[in-house]
Amino acid sequence: MKLDTTKYIFITGGVCSSLGKGVTTASIGLLLKSMGYRVNIVKVDPYLNVDAGTMNPYQHGEVFVTFDGGETDLDLGTYERFLNQKMYKTSSITAGKVYKNVIEKERRGDYLGQTVQVIPHITNEIKENIKEATLLENEKVDILLVEIGGTVGDIESIPFIEAIRQFSLEIGRKNCLFIHVTLLPYLSSSSEIKTKPTQHSVAKLRELGIQPDIIVCRSEKDFSKEEIKKISLFTNVEERAVIKSLNLPTIYEVPLYYLEQELDKTICNLLNIQHITPDLSSLKKKIDTFKVIEDEITIAIVGKYVGFRDSYKSIHEALFHAGIENKVKVKILYVDSEKTSPDEIREIIDKVDGVLVPGGFGRRGIEGKILSAQISREKNIPFLGICLGMQIMAIEFARNVCDLNKANSLEFDPKTQHPVISMLDDQKRVITKGGTMRLGAQKIILKKNTIAFSIYTKEEVYERHRHRYEFNPEYIPIFEENGMVFSGFSENGLVEIIENSENAFMVGVQFHPEFQSSILDPNPIFNSFIKTITEII
Ligand code: GLN
């Protein structure tokens, strides 16, 4: 730790959702980290789910899994990818978790005699939870960024806004900073950028007792000094602290764009901490490489949640990272495994350079995924199966190579004659759904002279899990006789990686490599998948 006390930066959002508050937060985090400060980020979500694990990815986007097994909001993935640093469960606070803790304390008798209320009990719990994240890997951080989910003015977020207001009073206004991210809409009929929604949203924030120090203005169109002056005047924020945030070719350019506007200096100045010019040269190099890439490959993602891009966010990003590393643009073609006919699937897979079957739950769309694995195997099209995708690869191999008629997973056919994917006895005893899967990073032991070993070039790796079902070890011998290689196992003998020795790249992994990939450090599995494709085409 460089600073004597931890400083806090609170990021709120106004006007509407989907402004990219997560990217703004992560970019500011990166600027500060690149100055040598120890940084951590917390995401506060106002929903009543205890964690994101029970939410449908189709509504809320992917469930991101932390190293220590937290099922969290996808913004934590953005933080990890920008900072190239692990986030832990403590980085995710939900209203559900806060209320659950308070109610448990009440039942234990911790508040005996008191009337338990939103203020102070819920707000105190929020503050305690925020403080917990100042300890990162047993060491205090210099700066903690706290992103408040939702939009200022929402009923749900009021206790959180109130908590951070109290927080600033307790730690001293000079030790914290409020950043408000808003939208400047463009009206084409009058060719104007409008600042009024921003003025109103700041007024709302002030009503709740918070005066922002910095305003980040998201806009699809560039705007002039005049608009900046107007925003400054109406919101009482210095002009240098009104920051432009226009759409950029890649989100990874945002930190560089903020640097150009000297946001780093403004933050240091307002927090009264030493400014050291952030070194973003490695990031800049990656972006420069990306900008001159001409070759393009197409990967089909065959899944169920294909209508909403955020459902596979980390996979999207991991493919992008691996693409830059191998100097190709990766175009993603989403294939709805439920709605696409077998003939169409055949046609699509014939045209793409690689196939990826991602994770998922439930039987809908399973046969389409199995067919895509079959075509990839038969036509030697590079294939990567992730979690459910690995299970699909196993089912297809069992049915069509090992002649195990109607082989299946117990998840999709509880009466199948050949349960090549089954459930461990411990899991069978689990009835509740929240947080009960095999979760988080676990050690994987790799077998030498396999594709997996050549990918990781070491004997032990840690990757993150989120699943209930496992490859059934009874079927290992018959799979091996038919050419499947089992190249990675967990410490207690669970199958982690399978690879088809007949194919250039047909690999299935029971874990989620996409959760450990950043632009500076692409995940080896994705890297090798893309590399093989570039070598073939
Ligand atoms: N539904 C499968 C299981 O629970 C796969 C889970 C996943 O893909 N994350 O094992």
Short mmCIF file of C-alpha atoms in Angstrom, two decimals, residues 51-57 61-66 69-72 305 311 359-361 386-388 391 427 433-442 463-470 496 510-512 514-515:
data_model
loop_
_atom_site.label_atom_id
_atom_site.label_comp_id
_atom_site.label_asym_id
_atom_site.label_seq_id
_atom_site.Cartn_x
_atom_site.Cartn_y
_atom_site.Cartn_z
CA ASP A 51 -26.13 -13.58 -6.22
CA ALA A 52 -26.43 -13.60 -10.00
CA GLY A 53 -26.32 -17.42 -10.12
CA THR A 54 -30.07 -17.89 -10.20
CA MET A 55 -30.72 -15.31 -12.92
CA ASN A 56 -31.43 -16.07 -16.54
CA PRO A 57 -28.50 -15.03 -18.75
CA GLY A 61 -26.37 -11.41 -19.29
CA GLU A 62 -23.76 -14.00 -18.40
CA VAL A 63 -23.11 -15.11 -14.85
CA PHE A 64 -19.44 -14.38 -14.21
CA VAL A 65 -17.61 -16.78 -11.90
CA THR A 66 -14.83 -15.48 -9.68
CA GLY A 69 -16.47 -19.39 -6.77
CA GLY A 70 -18.71 -16.32 -6.58
CA GLU A 71 -21.51 -16.23 -9.15
CA THR A 72 -21.58 -12.58 -10.00
CA TYR A 305 -29.06 -17.70 -25.50
CA SER A 311 -25.20 -13.89 -22.47
CA GLY A 359 -22.00 -23.63 -21.45
CA GLY A 360 -25.69 -23.95 -20.75
CA PHE A 361 -28.41 -25.64 -18.77
CA ILE A 386 -16.97 -25.42 -23.03
CA CYS A 387 -18.62 -27.05 -20.00
CA LEU A 388 -21.96 -28.15 -21.49
CA GLN A 391 -20.52 -32.78 -22.41
CA GLN A 427 -24.58 -33.46 -6.00
CA LYS A 433 -30.29 -24.24 -6.43
CA GLY A 434 -28.40 -21.14 -5.27
CA GLY A 435 -24.61 -21.50 -5.01
CA THR A 436 -24.70 -25.30 -4.92
CA MET A 437 -22.87 -26.21 -8.13
CA ARG A 438 -19.20 -27.09 -8.42
CA LEU A 439 -17.95 -23.53 -8.44
CA GLY A 440 -14.74 -21.58 -8.84
CA ALA A 441 -11.14 -22.36 -9.64
CA GLN A 442 -9.81 -25.86 -9.10
CA GLU A 463 -9.47 -22.87 -14.23
CA ARG A 464 -12.96 -21.90 -13.07
CA HIS A 465 -16.00 -24.16 -12.90
CA ARG A 466 -19.76 -23.83 -12.78
CA HIS A 467 -21.60 -27.09 -13.31
CA ARG A 468 -23.35 -30.02 -11.65
CA TYR A 469 -22.81 -32.89 -14.07
CA GLU A 470 -19.55 -34.74 -14.79
CA GLU A 496 -11.58 -31.98 -17.02
CA GLN A 510 -15.38 -29.05 -18.29
CA PHE A 511 -14.33 -25.61 -17.01
CA HIS A 512 -14.80 -22.08 -18.35
CA GLU A 514 -13.27 -17.57 -20.88
CA PHE A 515 -13.33 -16.36 -17.27
#
